Amino acid sequence: MTKKPTLNALAALALAGLLAAPASAGSPVLVTLTGSLDNTNRGPMDPDRDKLFLFTGVEFEAAHALDHGALTALPQAEVAADFPQGEEEVTFRGPRFADLLDAAGARGETVIVQALDGYAVEVPRAELEAKGAILALELDGEPLGIGGMGPAMVAFPRAERADLADMPDDWWVWQVFHIRVE
């Protein structure tokens, strides 16, 4: 009888860079976009190598894989927010979702953001962009790490915009590793 890997084992695989083909030699992929994309840089999900994708039921024929360098090469934005809601204001930094989706040639109108623990949320693309969402890589100047809220997190400028003041934390997905566009 084979034992299904635990999330701890899968996190170790993620750190070792074994979950997805690297975007550039020697640099592990942090976030993979799948679905309705024009710009892809990796082939299909490989059940022998892509253990987290297998474990979480993510299948694809082609994807846009981004390592830290590819993510930081996109235009960066800083947003101020209280996170969790009602707590102290912090600053997140990372690419805007609009730029991230454009880089992958995303054609869909729905974005499904998935965390390492399997939590996923479906958000209309138009709302992500209109609300100024970023894929945060840093919190108060420190990288988001696996084991904390990283490798990446969805963040909104809640402290900067009155229309977001009452926004609940449901769309603030942390430990993001996969984004599907439909």
Short mmCIF file of N, CA and C in Angstrom, two decimals:
data_model
loop_
_atom_site.label_atom_id
_atom_site.label_comp_id
_atom_site.label_asym_id
_atom_site.label_seq_id
_atom_site.Cartn_x
_atom_site.Cartn_y
_atom_site.Cartn_z
N MET A 1 0.85 -1.18 0.00
CA MET A 1 0.00 0.00 0.00
C MET A 1 0.89 1.24 0.00
N THR A 2 0.66 2.14 -0.93
CA THR A 2 1.43 3.38 -0.97
C THR A 2 0.77 4.43 -0.11
N LYS A 3 1.60 5.20 0.51
CA LYS A 3 1.13 6.27 1.39
C LYS A 3 1.13 7.57 0.62
N LYS A 4 0.03 8.32 0.70
CA LYS A 4 -0.06 9.63 0.05
C LYS A 4 0.87 10.59 0.78
N PRO A 5 1.66 11.40 0.04
CA PRO A 5 2.57 12.32 0.70
C PRO A 5 1.82 13.36 1.53
N THR A 6 2.42 13.75 2.64
CA THR A 6 1.83 14.79 3.47
C THR A 6 2.18 16.15 2.90
N LEU A 7 1.48 17.18 3.36
CA LEU A 7 1.79 18.53 2.91
C LEU A 7 3.20 18.93 3.32
N ASN A 8 3.69 18.44 4.47
CA ASN A 8 5.07 18.75 4.88
C ASN A 8 6.06 18.19 3.88
N ALA A 9 5.83 16.95 3.42
CA ALA A 9 6.72 16.35 2.42
C ALA A 9 6.63 17.13 1.12
N LEU A 10 5.43 17.55 0.76
CA LEU A 10 5.27 18.31 -0.47
C LEU A 10 5.93 19.68 -0.39
N ALA A 11 5.87 20.30 0.78
CA ALA A 11 6.55 21.59 0.95
C ALA A 11 8.06 21.41 0.79
N ALA A 12 8.59 20.30 1.29
CA ALA A 12 10.02 20.03 1.13
C ALA A 12 10.36 19.85 -0.34
N LEU A 13 9.48 19.17 -1.09
CA LEU A 13 9.69 19.04 -2.53
C LEU A 13 9.66 20.39 -3.22
N ALA A 14 8.74 21.25 -2.78
CA ALA A 14 8.66 22.59 -3.38
C ALA A 14 9.96 23.35 -3.16
N LEU A 15 10.49 23.27 -1.94
CA LEU A 15 11.74 23.95 -1.64
C LEU A 15 12.88 23.40 -2.47
N ALA A 16 12.84 22.11 -2.76
CA ALA A 16 13.89 21.50 -3.56
C ALA A 16 13.74 21.81 -5.04
N GLY A 17 12.64 22.47 -5.42
CA GLY A 17 12.44 22.85 -6.81
C GLY A 17 12.01 21.69 -7.69
N LEU A 18 11.39 20.67 -7.11
CA LEU A 18 11.03 19.50 -7.88
C LEU A 18 9.59 19.50 -8.36
N LEU A 19 8.82 20.52 -8.06
CA LEU A 19 7.40 20.51 -8.39
C LEU A 19 7.09 20.98 -9.80
N ALA A 20 7.93 21.77 -10.38
CA ALA A 20 7.67 22.27 -11.72
C ALA A 20 8.98 22.51 -12.43
N ALA A 21 8.93 22.40 -13.74
CA ALA A 21 10.13 22.67 -14.50
C ALA A 21 10.57 24.10 -14.24
N PRO A 22 11.87 24.33 -14.01
CA PRO A 22 12.31 25.68 -13.69
C PRO A 22 12.13 26.64 -14.86
N ALA A 23 11.81 27.89 -14.51
CA ALA A 23 11.67 28.93 -15.53
C ALA A 23 13.04 29.30 -16.08
N SER A 24 14.08 29.19 -15.28
CA SER A 24 15.44 29.40 -15.74
C SER A 24 16.33 28.41 -15.00
N ALA A 25 17.39 28.02 -15.62
CA ALA A 25 18.24 26.98 -15.06
C ALA A 25 18.67 27.30 -13.63
N GLY A 26 18.47 26.36 -12.74
CA GLY A 26 18.92 26.50 -11.37
C GLY A 26 18.03 27.31 -10.46
N SER A 27 16.92 27.80 -10.93
CA SER A 27 16.05 28.62 -10.11
C SER A 27 14.67 27.96 -10.02
N PRO A 28 14.21 27.62 -8.81
CA PRO A 28 12.93 26.93 -8.69
C PRO A 28 11.74 27.83 -9.02
N VAL A 29 10.75 27.22 -9.59
CA VAL A 29 9.50 27.91 -9.90
C VAL A 29 8.76 28.18 -8.60
N LEU A 30 8.22 29.39 -8.46
CA LEU A 30 7.42 29.74 -7.28
C LEU A 30 5.94 29.69 -7.58
N VAL A 31 5.53 30.16 -8.77
CA VAL A 31 4.12 30.24 -9.13
C VAL A 31 3.96 29.76 -10.57
N THR A 32 2.93 28.95 -10.80
CA THR A 32 2.64 28.44 -12.13
C THR A 32 1.23 28.85 -12.52
N LEU A 33 1.12 29.46 -13.72
CA LEU A 33 -0.19 29.83 -14.26
C LEU A 33 -0.59 28.79 -15.30
N THR A 34 -1.87 28.39 -15.27
CA THR A 34 -2.38 27.42 -16.22
C THR A 34 -3.71 27.93 -16.77
N GLY A 35 -4.25 27.20 -17.74
CA GLY A 35 -5.55 27.54 -18.28
C GLY A 35 -5.46 28.23 -19.61
N SER A 36 -6.26 29.26 -19.79
CA SER A 36 -6.40 29.97 -21.05
C SER A 36 -5.27 31.00 -21.18
N LEU A 37 -4.12 30.54 -21.69
CA LEU A 37 -2.92 31.37 -21.80
C LEU A 37 -2.35 31.31 -23.21
N ASP A 38 -1.83 32.43 -23.69
CA ASP A 38 -1.14 32.46 -24.98
C ASP A 38 0.37 32.27 -24.83
N ASN A 39 0.93 32.65 -23.69
CA ASN A 39 2.37 32.56 -23.47
C ASN A 39 2.68 31.46 -22.45
N THR A 40 3.20 30.36 -22.93
CA THR A 40 3.57 29.27 -22.03
C THR A 40 5.06 28.99 -22.17
N ASN A 41 5.65 28.47 -21.10
CA ASN A 41 7.08 28.18 -21.13
C ASN A 41 7.41 26.81 -20.55
N ARG A 42 6.37 26.00 -20.33
CA ARG A 42 6.61 24.62 -19.91
C ARG A 42 5.51 23.73 -20.45
N GLY A 43 5.83 22.45 -20.52
CA GLY A 43 4.91 21.47 -21.05
C GLY A 43 3.93 20.95 -20.01
N PRO A 44 3.37 19.79 -20.27
CA PRO A 44 2.30 19.25 -19.44
C PRO A 44 2.75 18.85 -18.03
N MET A 45 1.74 18.77 -17.16
CA MET A 45 1.97 18.27 -15.81
C MET A 45 2.49 16.85 -15.91
N ASP A 46 3.56 16.58 -15.20
CA ASP A 46 4.19 15.26 -15.20
C ASP A 46 3.94 14.62 -13.83
N PRO A 47 3.10 13.59 -13.77
CA PRO A 47 2.76 13.00 -12.47
C PRO A 47 3.96 12.42 -11.72
N ASP A 48 5.04 12.12 -12.43
CA ASP A 48 6.22 11.59 -11.76
C ASP A 48 7.08 12.67 -11.12
N ARG A 49 6.98 13.90 -11.61
CA ARG A 49 7.81 14.99 -11.09
C ARG A 49 7.01 16.08 -10.39
N ASP A 50 5.80 16.31 -10.81
CA ASP A 50 4.98 17.42 -10.29
C ASP A 50 4.06 16.91 -9.18
N LYS A 51 4.65 16.52 -8.08
CA LYS A 51 3.91 15.85 -7.00
C LYS A 51 2.85 16.74 -6.34
N LEU A 52 3.12 18.02 -6.16
CA LEU A 52 2.12 18.89 -5.56
C LEU A 52 0.93 19.08 -6.51
N PHE A 53 1.21 19.24 -7.79
CA PHE A 53 0.11 19.34 -8.76
C PHE A 53 -0.72 18.05 -8.74
N LEU A 54 -0.06 16.92 -8.71
CA LEU A 54 -0.76 15.64 -8.65
C LEU A 54 -1.60 15.55 -7.39
N PHE A 55 -1.00 15.89 -6.26
CA PHE A 55 -1.68 15.82 -4.96
C PHE A 55 -2.91 16.71 -4.91
N THR A 56 -2.83 17.90 -5.53
CA THR A 56 -3.93 18.86 -5.47
C THR A 56 -4.86 18.78 -6.68
N GLY A 57 -4.63 17.82 -7.58
CA GLY A 57 -5.52 17.62 -8.72
C GLY A 57 -5.37 18.63 -9.83
N VAL A 58 -4.21 19.27 -9.93
CA VAL A 58 -3.97 20.26 -10.99
C VAL A 58 -3.39 19.55 -12.20
N GLU A 59 -4.09 19.63 -13.32
CA GLU A 59 -3.62 19.04 -14.57
C GLU A 59 -3.56 20.12 -15.64
N PHE A 60 -2.58 20.03 -16.53
CA PHE A 60 -2.48 20.99 -17.63
C PHE A 60 -1.60 20.41 -18.72
N GLU A 61 -1.78 20.92 -19.93
CA GLU A 61 -0.96 20.53 -21.08
C GLU A 61 0.20 21.50 -21.29
N ALA A 62 0.00 22.74 -20.88
CA ALA A 62 1.05 23.76 -20.99
C ALA A 62 0.80 24.77 -19.88
N ALA A 63 1.86 25.47 -19.48
CA ALA A 63 1.74 26.42 -18.37
C ALA A 63 2.76 27.54 -18.54
N HIS A 64 2.58 28.57 -17.74
CA HIS A 64 3.54 29.67 -17.65
C HIS A 64 4.13 29.63 -16.24
N ALA A 65 5.36 29.15 -16.13
CA ALA A 65 6.03 28.98 -14.83
C ALA A 65 6.92 30.18 -14.56
N LEU A 66 6.85 30.70 -13.33
CA LEU A 66 7.62 31.89 -12.96
C LEU A 66 8.47 31.61 -11.73
N ASP A 67 9.76 31.85 -11.85
CA ASP A 67 10.64 31.79 -10.70
C ASP A 67 10.72 33.19 -10.09
N HIS A 68 11.52 33.35 -9.05
CA HIS A 68 11.62 34.65 -8.39
C HIS A 68 12.10 35.73 -9.35
N GLY A 69 13.08 35.41 -10.17
CA GLY A 69 13.59 36.39 -11.13
C GLY A 69 12.54 36.85 -12.12
N ALA A 70 11.74 35.93 -12.63
CA ALA A 70 10.68 36.29 -13.58
C ALA A 70 9.61 37.13 -12.90
N LEU A 71 9.29 36.81 -11.66
CA LEU A 71 8.28 37.59 -10.93
C LEU A 71 8.77 38.99 -10.62
N THR A 72 10.04 39.12 -10.22
CA THR A 72 10.57 40.45 -9.89
C THR A 72 10.94 41.26 -11.13
N ALA A 73 11.03 40.61 -12.29
CA ALA A 73 11.29 41.34 -13.54
C ALA A 73 10.04 42.08 -14.01
N LEU A 74 8.87 41.65 -13.54
CA LEU A 74 7.64 42.37 -13.86
C LEU A 74 7.63 43.69 -13.09
N PRO A 75 6.92 44.71 -13.59
CA PRO A 75 6.83 45.96 -12.82
C PRO A 75 6.30 45.67 -11.41
N GLN A 76 6.94 46.24 -10.41
CA GLN A 76 6.58 46.00 -9.01
C GLN A 76 5.73 47.15 -8.47
N ALA A 77 4.82 46.79 -7.58
CA ALA A 77 3.95 47.78 -6.94
C ALA A 77 3.98 47.54 -5.43
N GLU A 78 3.78 48.59 -4.67
CA GLU A 78 3.65 48.48 -3.21
C GLU A 78 2.24 48.88 -2.84
N VAL A 79 1.65 48.11 -1.93
CA VAL A 79 0.32 48.45 -1.43
C VAL A 79 0.33 48.39 0.09
N ALA A 80 -0.37 49.32 0.70
CA ALA A 80 -0.52 49.36 2.15
C ALA A 80 -1.85 48.72 2.51
N ALA A 81 -1.82 47.89 3.54
CA ALA A 81 -3.03 47.19 3.94
C ALA A 81 -2.98 46.80 5.40
N ASP A 82 -4.16 46.65 5.97
CA ASP A 82 -4.25 46.03 7.29
C ASP A 82 -4.51 44.55 7.03
N PHE A 83 -3.59 43.72 7.41
CA PHE A 83 -3.79 42.28 7.24
C PHE A 83 -3.26 41.55 8.45
N PRO A 84 -4.09 40.67 9.01
CA PRO A 84 -5.50 40.46 8.72
C PRO A 84 -6.31 41.73 8.97
N GLN A 85 -7.55 41.71 8.45
CA GLN A 85 -8.40 42.89 8.54
C GLN A 85 -8.49 43.38 9.97
N GLY A 86 -8.29 44.70 10.14
CA GLY A 86 -8.38 45.31 11.45
C GLY A 86 -7.07 45.30 12.23
N GLU A 87 -6.05 44.65 11.71
CA GLU A 87 -4.76 44.61 12.38
C GLU A 87 -3.89 45.79 11.93
N GLU A 88 -2.65 45.79 12.35
CA GLU A 88 -1.70 46.84 12.03
C GLU A 88 -1.47 46.94 10.52
N GLU A 89 -1.26 48.15 10.02
CA GLU A 89 -0.99 48.37 8.60
C GLU A 89 0.40 47.88 8.24
N VAL A 90 0.50 47.19 7.12
CA VAL A 90 1.77 46.67 6.61
C VAL A 90 1.88 47.04 5.13
N THR A 91 3.06 46.82 4.56
CA THR A 91 3.29 47.10 3.15
C THR A 91 3.65 45.81 2.42
N PHE A 92 2.91 45.53 1.36
CA PHE A 92 3.19 44.38 0.50
C PHE A 92 3.81 44.89 -0.79
N ARG A 93 4.68 44.07 -1.40
CA ARG A 93 5.32 44.43 -2.67
C ARG A 93 5.32 43.23 -3.60
N GLY A 94 5.00 43.48 -4.87
CA GLY A 94 5.01 42.44 -5.89
C GLY A 94 4.36 42.95 -7.16
N PRO A 95 4.28 42.10 -8.18
CA PRO A 95 3.67 42.55 -9.43
C PRO A 95 2.15 42.66 -9.33
N ARG A 96 1.60 43.63 -10.04
CA ARG A 96 0.14 43.76 -10.12
C ARG A 96 -0.40 42.54 -10.89
N PHE A 97 -1.58 42.10 -10.49
CA PHE A 97 -2.19 40.97 -11.19
C PHE A 97 -2.36 41.26 -12.67
N ALA A 98 -2.70 42.49 -13.02
CA ALA A 98 -2.88 42.85 -14.42
C ALA A 98 -1.60 42.56 -15.21
N ASP A 99 -0.43 42.93 -14.67
CA ASP A 99 0.84 42.69 -15.35
C ASP A 99 1.19 41.21 -15.38
N LEU A 100 0.92 40.51 -14.29
CA LEU A 100 1.19 39.07 -14.21
C LEU A 100 0.38 38.32 -15.26
N LEU A 101 -0.91 38.62 -15.33
CA LEU A 101 -1.78 37.94 -16.29
C LEU A 101 -1.43 38.32 -17.73
N ASP A 102 -1.07 39.58 -17.95
CA ASP A 102 -0.65 40.00 -19.29
C ASP A 102 0.62 39.27 -19.71
N ALA A 103 1.57 39.08 -18.81
CA ALA A 103 2.82 38.40 -19.12
C ALA A 103 2.57 36.96 -19.59
N ALA A 104 1.55 36.34 -19.04
CA ALA A 104 1.22 34.96 -19.42
C ALA A 104 0.27 34.91 -20.62
N GLY A 105 -0.14 36.08 -21.11
CA GLY A 105 -1.09 36.12 -22.22
C GLY A 105 -2.44 35.53 -21.83
N ALA A 106 -2.87 35.80 -20.61
CA ALA A 106 -4.13 35.26 -20.10
C ALA A 106 -5.31 35.81 -20.89
N ARG A 107 -6.22 34.91 -21.28
CA ARG A 107 -7.39 35.30 -22.06
C ARG A 107 -8.68 35.19 -21.27
N GLY A 108 -8.69 34.50 -20.17
CA GLY A 108 -9.92 34.25 -19.44
C GLY A 108 -10.38 35.40 -18.58
N GLU A 109 -11.60 35.27 -18.09
CA GLU A 109 -12.22 36.30 -17.26
C GLU A 109 -12.32 35.89 -15.79
N THR A 110 -11.96 34.63 -15.49
CA THR A 110 -12.03 34.13 -14.13
C THR A 110 -10.63 33.66 -13.72
N VAL A 111 -10.23 34.02 -12.50
CA VAL A 111 -8.93 33.63 -11.97
C VAL A 111 -9.17 32.80 -10.72
N ILE A 112 -8.55 31.63 -10.69
CA ILE A 112 -8.63 30.75 -9.53
C ILE A 112 -7.24 30.70 -8.91
N VAL A 113 -7.13 31.20 -7.70
CA VAL A 113 -5.84 31.27 -7.00
C VAL A 113 -5.81 30.14 -5.98
N GLN A 114 -4.74 29.34 -6.00
CA GLN A 114 -4.66 28.15 -5.15
C GLN A 114 -3.42 28.21 -4.26
N ALA A 115 -3.63 27.85 -2.99
CA ALA A 115 -2.56 27.83 -2.00
C ALA A 115 -2.00 26.42 -1.83
N LEU A 116 -0.82 26.35 -1.22
CA LEU A 116 -0.16 25.07 -0.98
C LEU A 116 -1.02 24.09 -0.20
N ASP A 117 -1.87 24.59 0.70
CA ASP A 117 -2.71 23.70 1.50
C ASP A 117 -3.99 23.29 0.80
N GLY A 118 -4.17 23.70 -0.47
CA GLY A 118 -5.34 23.33 -1.25
C GLY A 118 -6.43 24.39 -1.26
N TYR A 119 -6.36 25.38 -0.36
CA TYR A 119 -7.36 26.46 -0.36
C TYR A 119 -7.32 27.15 -1.72
N ALA A 120 -8.48 27.38 -2.30
CA ALA A 120 -8.56 28.05 -3.59
C ALA A 120 -9.75 29.00 -3.58
N VAL A 121 -9.59 30.10 -4.27
CA VAL A 121 -10.67 31.07 -4.39
C VAL A 121 -10.78 31.49 -5.85
N GLU A 122 -12.02 31.63 -6.31
CA GLU A 122 -12.32 32.05 -7.67
C GLU A 122 -12.71 33.52 -7.64
N VAL A 123 -12.02 34.32 -8.45
CA VAL A 123 -12.24 35.76 -8.44
C VAL A 123 -12.38 36.24 -9.89
N PRO A 124 -13.33 37.10 -10.17
CA PRO A 124 -13.39 37.68 -11.51
C PRO A 124 -12.12 38.50 -11.78
N ARG A 125 -11.54 38.28 -12.94
CA ARG A 125 -10.31 38.99 -13.31
C ARG A 125 -10.52 40.50 -13.22
N ALA A 126 -11.65 40.98 -13.71
CA ALA A 126 -11.93 42.42 -13.72
C ALA A 126 -11.89 42.99 -12.30
N GLU A 127 -12.36 42.23 -11.32
CA GLU A 127 -12.35 42.72 -9.94
C GLU A 127 -10.94 42.74 -9.36
N LEU A 128 -10.15 41.71 -9.65
CA LEU A 128 -8.75 41.70 -9.19
C LEU A 128 -8.03 42.96 -9.68
N GLU A 129 -8.21 43.24 -10.96
CA GLU A 129 -7.52 44.37 -11.57
C GLU A 129 -8.08 45.71 -11.07
N ALA A 130 -9.41 45.83 -10.99
CA ALA A 130 -10.04 47.09 -10.55
C ALA A 130 -9.71 47.40 -9.09
N LYS A 131 -9.56 46.37 -8.28
CA LYS A 131 -9.26 46.58 -6.86
C LYS A 131 -7.76 46.70 -6.59
N GLY A 132 -6.94 46.67 -7.64
CA GLY A 132 -5.51 46.89 -7.50
C GLY A 132 -4.74 45.75 -6.85
N ALA A 133 -5.20 44.51 -7.05
CA ALA A 133 -4.53 43.36 -6.44
C ALA A 133 -3.12 43.17 -6.97
N ILE A 134 -2.25 42.76 -6.07
CA ILE A 134 -0.89 42.38 -6.45
C ILE A 134 -0.65 40.95 -6.00
N LEU A 135 0.35 40.31 -6.60
CA LEU A 135 0.84 39.03 -6.13
C LEU A 135 2.07 39.36 -5.29
N ALA A 136 1.85 39.52 -4.00
CA ALA A 136 2.91 39.98 -3.10
C ALA A 136 4.01 38.93 -2.95
N LEU A 137 5.25 39.41 -3.01
CA LEU A 137 6.43 38.58 -2.78
C LEU A 137 7.15 39.00 -1.51
N GLU A 138 6.81 40.21 -1.01
CA GLU A 138 7.44 40.76 0.18
C GLU A 138 6.39 41.36 1.11
N LEU A 139 6.69 41.30 2.39
CA LEU A 139 5.88 41.94 3.43
C LEU A 139 6.82 42.79 4.26
N ASP A 140 6.59 44.11 4.28
CA ASP A 140 7.45 45.06 4.98
C ASP A 140 8.92 44.86 4.64
N GLY A 141 9.20 44.66 3.34
CA GLY A 141 10.57 44.56 2.85
C GLY A 141 11.22 43.20 3.01
N GLU A 142 10.53 42.25 3.59
CA GLU A 142 11.08 40.90 3.78
C GLU A 142 10.39 39.93 2.83
N PRO A 143 11.14 39.01 2.22
CA PRO A 143 10.51 38.03 1.32
C PRO A 143 9.52 37.14 2.07
N LEU A 144 8.43 36.82 1.39
CA LEU A 144 7.47 35.86 1.93
C LEU A 144 8.05 34.47 1.69
N GLY A 145 8.21 33.71 2.73
CA GLY A 145 8.82 32.40 2.60
C GLY A 145 7.83 31.26 2.76
N ILE A 146 8.18 30.13 2.18
CA ILE A 146 7.39 28.91 2.39
C ILE A 146 7.52 28.55 3.86
N GLY A 147 6.40 28.22 4.45
CA GLY A 147 6.35 27.99 5.89
C GLY A 147 5.71 29.17 6.59
N GLY A 148 5.70 30.31 5.91
CA GLY A 148 5.00 31.50 6.38
C GLY A 148 3.85 31.75 5.43
N MET A 149 3.80 32.95 4.84
CA MET A 149 2.72 33.27 3.91
C MET A 149 3.15 33.12 2.45
N GLY A 150 4.38 32.66 2.21
CA GLY A 150 4.89 32.57 0.84
C GLY A 150 4.75 31.19 0.24
N PRO A 151 5.13 31.10 -1.00
CA PRO A 151 6.05 31.96 -1.70
C PRO A 151 5.45 33.28 -2.20
N ALA A 152 4.13 33.33 -2.30
CA ALA A 152 3.48 34.54 -2.79
C ALA A 152 2.09 34.64 -2.15
N MET A 153 1.52 35.86 -2.22
CA MET A 153 0.24 36.10 -1.57
C MET A 153 -0.54 37.16 -2.34
N VAL A 154 -1.85 36.99 -2.41
CA VAL A 154 -2.70 38.01 -3.02
C VAL A 154 -2.92 39.10 -1.98
N ALA A 155 -2.66 40.36 -2.34
CA ALA A 155 -2.85 41.49 -1.43
C ALA A 155 -3.51 42.64 -2.18
N PHE A 156 -4.28 43.40 -1.45
CA PHE A 156 -5.01 44.54 -2.00
C PHE A 156 -4.64 45.81 -1.21
N PRO A 157 -4.75 46.99 -1.83
CA PRO A 157 -4.42 48.25 -1.15
C PRO A 157 -5.54 48.72 -0.22
N ARG A 158 -5.90 47.89 0.73
CA ARG A 158 -7.06 48.18 1.59
C ARG A 158 -6.86 49.45 2.42
N ALA A 159 -5.65 49.74 2.84
CA ALA A 159 -5.40 50.94 3.65
C ALA A 159 -5.37 52.21 2.80
N GLU A 160 -5.28 52.07 1.50
CA GLU A 160 -5.16 53.21 0.60
C GLU A 160 -6.48 53.60 -0.06
N ARG A 161 -7.47 52.72 -0.02
CA ARG A 161 -8.71 52.96 -0.76
C ARG A 161 -9.91 52.76 0.14
N ALA A 162 -10.72 53.79 0.26
CA ALA A 162 -11.92 53.73 1.10
C ALA A 162 -12.89 52.65 0.64
N ASP A 163 -12.94 52.39 -0.67
CA ASP A 163 -13.87 51.38 -1.18
C ASP A 163 -13.47 49.96 -0.80
N LEU A 164 -12.25 49.78 -0.28
CA LEU A 164 -11.80 48.45 0.14
C LEU A 164 -11.75 48.30 1.66
N ALA A 165 -12.11 49.35 2.39
CA ALA A 165 -11.96 49.36 3.85
C ALA A 165 -12.66 48.20 4.54
N ASP A 166 -13.81 47.78 4.03
CA ASP A 166 -14.57 46.69 4.65
C ASP A 166 -14.38 45.36 3.94
N MET A 167 -13.42 45.30 3.03
CA MET A 167 -13.19 44.07 2.27
C MET A 167 -12.76 42.94 3.21
N PRO A 168 -13.46 41.80 3.17
CA PRO A 168 -13.03 40.68 4.01
C PRO A 168 -11.75 40.03 3.46
N ASP A 169 -11.14 39.17 4.25
CA ASP A 169 -9.86 38.55 3.88
C ASP A 169 -10.00 37.33 2.98
N ASP A 170 -11.20 36.98 2.55
CA ASP A 170 -11.41 35.75 1.77
C ASP A 170 -10.54 35.67 0.51
N TRP A 171 -10.32 36.77 -0.17
CA TRP A 171 -9.55 36.77 -1.41
C TRP A 171 -8.05 36.95 -1.17
N TRP A 172 -7.63 37.10 0.07
CA TRP A 172 -6.23 37.31 0.41
C TRP A 172 -5.56 35.94 0.58
N VAL A 173 -5.39 35.24 -0.53
CA VAL A 173 -4.83 33.90 -0.50
C VAL A 173 -3.33 33.99 -0.27
N TRP A 174 -2.83 33.25 0.73
CA TRP A 174 -1.39 33.19 0.96
C TRP A 174 -0.90 31.80 0.65
N GLN A 175 0.42 31.65 0.53
CA GLN A 175 1.07 30.42 0.07
C GLN A 175 0.63 30.05 -1.34
N VAL A 176 0.50 31.04 -2.20
CA VAL A 176 0.06 30.82 -3.59
C VAL A 176 1.16 30.10 -4.35
N PHE A 177 0.76 29.01 -5.03
CA PHE A 177 1.69 28.29 -5.92
C PHE A 177 1.10 28.10 -7.30
N HIS A 178 -0.24 28.24 -7.43
CA HIS A 178 -0.88 27.97 -8.71
C HIS A 178 -2.01 28.98 -8.95
N ILE A 179 -2.07 29.47 -10.19
CA ILE A 179 -3.13 30.37 -10.62
C ILE A 179 -3.68 29.83 -11.94
N ARG A 180 -4.97 29.57 -11.96
CA ARG A 180 -5.63 29.09 -13.18
C ARG A 180 -6.51 30.20 -13.75
N VAL A 181 -6.44 30.38 -15.06
CA VAL A 181 -7.24 31.38 -15.75
C VAL A 181 -8.24 30.67 -16.66
N GLU A 182 -9.51 31.02 -16.50
CA GLU A 182 -10.56 30.40 -17.33
C GLU A 182 -11.38 31.46 -18.02
#
